[in-house]
PDB file of C-alpha atoms in Angstrom:
ATOM      1  CA  MET A   1    -101.387  10.926-177.446  1.00  0.00           C
ATOM      2  CA  PHE A   2    -101.344   7.531-179.022  1.00  0.00           C
ATOM      3  CA  SER A   3    -104.011   4.939-178.437  1.00  0.00           C
ATOM      4  CA  LYS A   4    -104.506   1.433-179.721  1.00  0.00           C
ATOM      5  CA  LYS A   5    -107.591  -0.682-179.808  1.00  0.00           C
ATOM      6  CA  ASN A   6    -107.228  -4.104-178.233  1.00  0.00           C
ATOM      7  CA  GLU A   7    -108.448  -5.998-181.259  1.00  0.00           C
ATOM      8  CA  ASN A   8    -107.022  -8.951-183.148  1.00  0.00           C
ATOM      9  CA  LEU A   9    -104.937  -7.264-185.838  1.00  0.00           C
ATOM     10  CA  ASP A  10    -103.977 -10.571-187.456  1.00  0.00           C
ATOM     11  CA  GLU A  11    -107.341 -11.119-189.111  1.00  0.00           C
ATOM     12  CA  PRO A  12    -106.253 -11.825-192.718  1.00  0.00           C
ATOM     13  CA  PHE A  13    -109.070 -10.166-194.641  1.00  0.00           C
ATOM     14  CA  GLN A  14    -109.536  -7.097-192.482  1.00  0.00           C
ATOM     15  CA  LYS A  15    -107.768  -3.838-193.276  1.00  0.00           C
ATOM     16  CA  TRP A  16    -106.767  -1.787-190.249  1.00  0.00           C
ATOM     17  CA  TYR A  17    -106.116   1.933-190.295  1.00  0.00           C
ATOM     18  CA  CYS A  18    -104.139   4.537-188.376  1.00  0.00           C
ATOM     19  CA  ILE A  19    -105.572   8.001-188.063  1.00  0.00           C
ATOM     20  CA  GLY A  20    -103.445  10.975-187.188  1.00  0.00           C
ATOM     21  CA  ILE A  21    -105.214  14.039-185.853  1.00  0.00           C
ATOM     22  CA  MET A  22    -102.795  16.831-186.699  1.00  0.00           C
ATOM     23  CA  THR A  23    -102.792  20.285-185.167  1.00  0.00           C
ATOM     24  CA  ASP A  24    -100.182  23.011-184.934  1.00  0.00           C
ATOM     25  CA  TYR A  25     -99.517  22.617-181.207  1.00  0.00           C
ATOM     26  CA  GLY A  26    -101.519  19.584-180.038  1.00  0.00           C
ATOM     27  CA  LEU A  27    -105.023  18.904-178.821  1.00  0.00           C
ATOM     28  CA  GLU A  28    -106.438  19.370-175.368  1.00  0.00           C
ATOM     29  CA  ASP A  29    -107.376  16.030-173.792  1.00  0.00           C
ATOM     30  CA  GLU A  30    -111.091  16.802-174.080  1.00  0.00           C
ATOM     31  CA  GLU A  31    -110.812  17.655-177.795  1.00  0.00           C
ATOM     32  CA  TYR A  32    -108.837  14.494-178.471  1.00  0.00           C
ATOM     33  CA  ASP A  33    -111.347  12.363-176.553  1.00  0.00           C
ATOM     34  CA  VAL A  34    -114.317  13.827-178.469  1.00  0.00           C
ATOM     35  CA  LEU A  35    -112.708  13.311-181.897  1.00  0.00           C
ATOM     36  CA  SER A  36    -111.352   9.842-181.190  1.00  0.00           C
ATOM     37  CA  LYS A  37    -114.690   8.719-179.685  1.00  0.00           C
ATOM     38  CA  ARG A  38    -116.532  10.015-182.770  1.00  0.00           C
ATOM     39  CA  ILE A  39    -114.236   7.971-185.019  1.00  0.00           C
ATOM     40  CA  ARG A  40    -114.224   4.812-182.879  1.00  0.00           C
ATOM     41  CA  ASP A  41    -118.014   4.862-182.526  1.00  0.00           C
ATOM     42  CA  SER A  42    -118.385   4.998-186.322  1.00  0.00           C
ATOM     43  CA  ILE A  43    -115.608   2.659-187.462  1.00  0.00           C
ATOM     44  CA  GLN A  44    -114.503  -0.680-186.058  1.00  0.00           C
ATOM     45  CA  ASN A  45    -111.214  -1.222-187.892  1.00  0.00           C
ATOM     46  CA  VAL A  46    -109.120   1.663-186.573  1.00  0.00           C
ATOM     47  CA  SER A  47    -106.147   0.364-184.620  1.00  0.00           C
ATOM     48  CA  VAL A  48    -104.331   3.608-183.825  1.00  0.00           C
ATOM     49  CA  ILE A  49    -105.432   7.210-183.324  1.00  0.00           C
ATOM     50  CA  SER A  50    -102.623   9.653-182.628  1.00  0.00           C
ATOM     51  CA  ASP A  51    -102.428  13.311-181.716  1.00  0.00           C
ATOM     52  CA  LEU A  52     -99.810  14.632-184.150  1.00  0.00           C
ATOM     53  CA  ILE A  53     -98.197  18.005-183.525  1.00  0.00           C
ATOM     54  CA  ARG A  54     -97.221  19.706-186.769  1.00  0.00           C
ATOM     55  CA  VAL A  55     -94.239  21.626-185.364  1.00  0.00           C
ATOM     56  CA  LYS A  56     -92.610  18.378-184.151  1.00  0.00           C
ATOM     57  CA  TRP A  57     -92.635  16.680-187.571  1.00  0.00           C
ATOM     58  CA  ASP A  58     -89.854  16.809-190.126  1.00  0.00           C
ATOM     59  CA  ARG A  59     -90.501  19.634-192.601  1.00  0.00           C
ATOM     60  CA  GLU A  60     -89.565  17.414-195.559  1.00  0.00           C
ATOM     61  CA  LYS A  61     -92.173  14.822-194.549  1.00  0.00           C
ATOM     62  CA  LEU A  62     -94.824  17.521-194.199  1.00  0.00           C
ATOM     63  CA  GLN A  63     -93.842  18.965-197.587  1.00  0.00           C
ATOM     64  CA  SER A  64     -94.106  15.496-199.128  1.00  0.00           C
ATOM     65  CA  LEU A  65     -97.577  15.096-197.622  1.00  0.00           C
ATOM     66  CA  ASN A  66     -98.700  18.475-198.946  1.00  0.00           C
ATOM     67  CA  GLU A  67     -97.353  17.732-202.424  1.00  0.00           C
ATOM     68  CA  ARG A  68     -99.049  14.339-202.569  1.00  0.00           C
ATOM     69  CA  PHE A  69    -102.399  15.947-201.802  1.00  0.00           C
ATOM     70  CA  LEU A  70    -101.907  19.062-203.967  1.00  0.00           C
ATOM     71  CA  HIS A  71    -101.093  21.619-201.223  1.00  0.00           C
ATOM     72  CA  PRO A  72    -104.341  21.662-199.271  1.00  0.00           C
ATOM     73  CA  ALA A  73    -104.968  24.489-196.829  1.00  0.00           C
ATOM     74  CA  TYR A  74    -106.528  22.692-193.911  1.00  0.00           C
ATOM     75  CA  SER A  75    -107.641  23.984-190.580  1.00  0.00           C
ATOM     76  CA  ASP A  76    -106.771  22.614-187.162  1.00  0.00           C
ATOM     77  CA  PRO A  77    -107.354  19.782-186.743  1.00  0.00           C
ATOM     78  CA  CYS A  78    -106.817  17.844-189.934  1.00  0.00           C
ATOM     79  CA  PHE A  79    -106.800  14.082-190.329  1.00  0.00           C
ATOM     80  CA  ILE A  80    -104.306  11.777-192.025  1.00  0.00           C
ATOM     81  CA  ILE A  81    -105.182   8.149-192.748  1.00  0.00           C
ATOM     82  CA  ASN A  82    -102.614   5.395-193.191  1.00  0.00           C
ATOM     83  CA  GLU A  83    -103.056   1.660-193.419  1.00  0.00           C
ATOM     84  CA  PHE A  84    -101.844  -0.083-190.245  1.00  0.00           C
ATOM     85  CA  ILE A  85     -98.927  -2.346-191.192  1.00  0.00           C
ATOM     86  CA  PRO A  86     -97.628  -4.299-188.161  1.00  0.00           C
ATOM     87  CA  GLU A  87     -94.369  -5.175-189.935  1.00  0.00           C
ATOM     88  CA  ASP A  88     -93.499  -1.468-190.264  1.00  0.00           C
ATOM     89  CA  ILE A  89     -94.015  -1.005-186.519  1.00  0.00           C
ATOM     90  CA  LYS A  90     -91.776  -3.986-185.732  1.00  0.00           C
ATOM     91  CA  LYS A  91     -89.061  -2.701-188.090  1.00  0.00           C
ATOM     92  CA  GLU A  92     -89.113   0.727-186.452  1.00  0.00           C
ATOM     93  CA  ARG A  93     -88.826  -0.826-182.963  1.00  0.00           C
ATOM     94  CA  LYS A  94     -85.846  -2.927-184.079  1.00  0.00           C
ATOM     95  CA  LEU A  95     -84.222   0.133-185.656  1.00  0.00           C
ATOM     96  CA  LEU A  96     -84.704   2.069-182.404  1.00  0.00           C
ATOM     97  CA  GLN A  97     -83.069  -0.740-180.430  1.00  0.00           C
ATOM     98  CA  LYS A  98     -80.233  -1.093-182.953  1.00  0.00           C
ATOM     99  CA  ASN A  99     -79.494   2.652-182.929  1.00  0.00           C
ATOM    100  CA  ASN A 100     -79.623   2.778-179.124  1.00  0.00           C
ATOM    101  CA  LYS A 101     -77.821  -0.449-178.147  1.00  0.00           C
ATOM    102  CA  TRP A 102     -76.354   0.938-174.938  1.00  0.00           C
ATOM    103  CA  LYS A 103     -79.602   2.535-173.807  1.00  0.00           C
ATOM    104  CA  ARG A 104     -81.411  -0.736-174.424  1.00  0.00           C
ATOM    105  CA  LEU A 105     -78.703  -2.774-172.680  1.00  0.00           C
ATOM    106  CA  PHE A 106     -78.926  -0.632-169.539  1.00  0.00           C
ATOM    107  CA  GLY A 107     -82.715  -0.307-169.674  1.00  0.00           C
ATOM    108  CA  PHE A 108     -82.767   3.379-170.572  1.00  0.00           C
ATOM    109  CA  LEU A 109     -85.110   3.076-173.557  1.00  0.00           C
ATOM    110  CA  SER A 110     -88.355   4.426-172.202  1.00  0.00           C
ATOM    111  CA  PRO A 111     -91.909   3.559-173.239  1.00  0.00           C
ATOM    112  CA  MET A 112     -92.035   7.092-174.685  1.00  0.00           C
ATOM    113  CA  ASP A 113     -89.091   6.247-176.999  1.00  0.00           C
ATOM    114  CA  TYR A 114     -91.023   3.232-178.259  1.00  0.00           C
ATOM    115  CA  MET A 115     -94.228   5.246-178.662  1.00  0.00           C
ATOM    116  CA  GLU A 116     -92.412   7.867-180.747  1.00  0.00           C
ATOM    117  CA  ALA A 117     -90.933   5.153-182.982  1.00  0.00           C
ATOM    118  CA  GLU A 118     -94.317   3.471-183.378  1.00  0.00           C
ATOM    119  CA  THR A 119     -95.995   6.771-184.210  1.00  0.00           C
ATOM    120  CA  LYS A 120     -93.339   7.494-186.825  1.00  0.00           C
ATOM    121  CA  ALA A 121     -93.914   4.108-188.467  1.00  0.00           C
ATOM    122  CA  ALA A 122     -97.712   4.234-188.239  1.00  0.00           C
ATOM    123  CA  HIS A 123     -97.864   7.702-189.785  1.00  0.00           C
ATOM    124  CA  ASP A 124     -95.442   7.473-192.678  1.00  0.00           C
ATOM    125  CA  PHE A 125     -96.670  10.395-194.783  1.00  0.00           C
ATOM    126  CA  ASP A 126     -95.199   8.853-197.934  1.00  0.00           C
ATOM    127  CA  LYS A 127     -97.833   6.115-197.606  1.00  0.00           C
ATOM    128  CA  SER A 128    -100.809   8.238-196.548  1.00  0.00           C
ATOM    129  CA  LEU A 129    -104.157   7.391-198.097  1.00  0.00           C
ATOM    130  CA  LEU A 130    -106.199  10.483-197.227  1.00  0.00           C
ATOM    131  CA  TYR A 131    -105.499  13.977-195.909  1.00  0.00           C
ATOM    132  CA  THR A 132    -108.555  16.013-194.967  1.00  0.00           C
ATOM    133  CA  ASP A 133    -109.974  18.380-192.382  1.00  0.00           C
ATOM    134  CA  ASP A 134    -113.396  16.710-192.331  1.00  0.00           C
ATOM    135  CA  VAL A 135    -113.927  13.900-189.808  1.00  0.00           C
ATOM    136  CA  ASN A 136    -116.955  12.692-191.801  1.00  0.00           C
ATOM    137  CA  GLN A 137    -114.738  12.213-194.854  1.00  0.00           C
ATOM    138  CA  VAL A 138    -112.397  10.066-192.720  1.00  0.00           C
ATOM    139  CA  ILE A 139    -115.271   7.847-191.641  1.00  0.00           C
ATOM    140  CA  GLN A 140    -116.688   7.569-195.170  1.00  0.00           C
ATOM    141  CA  TYR A 141    -113.280   6.730-196.653  1.00  0.00           C
ATOM    142  CA  ILE A 142    -112.620   3.895-194.218  1.00  0.00           C
ATOM    143  CA  LEU A 143    -116.132   2.495-194.526  1.00  0.00           C
ATOM    144  CA  ALA A 144    -115.861   2.551-198.334  1.00  0.00           C
ATOM    145  CA  ASN A 145    -112.422   0.929-198.422  1.00  0.00           C
ATOM    146  CA  SER A 146    -112.788  -1.776-195.780  1.00  0.00           C
TER     147      SER A 146
END
C-alpha cells in the first residue's frame, strides 16, 4: 500500500517525510490503517506512508540499511523514515518510461508500475534518516526535525 496526503508539497520551508512500514510479508489492511492513522493524526508533514514487504526488497539495499543503523534486530513492523524529495520521484518516473519505451508508447505501463517506481524513489535506504520499531520514536523524530 502506498498513500499520499493531498497537501501542497511545494511549501519552501516545510520538510516532508516518507515513512515505510516494513514487515516480512506485508500488513493486513486493518493493521496498516491503524498505524498510518496514528502517524497522520500526530504529524502533519508526512506525504507518503508505504507498506514495505521485506522479502520483495533487494538484499543489498536491506544490508546497506542494516549497516547504516548498526544491525538492529527489529520486530514486525519496523519504520523507516526518509525525507520526501519530489525530484527523486520525477527522476524515477522518467527512468521507468525510458527503460520501457515500448510499453509506454502502447499504453502498457500500469499505475502499479508507476507506484513501484515511486516507492523505490521515496524509500531509498541509502538516504534513510531513522530506522526503528517504535512508532512513538517516528513521531518524536519528525516533530523534532521539522
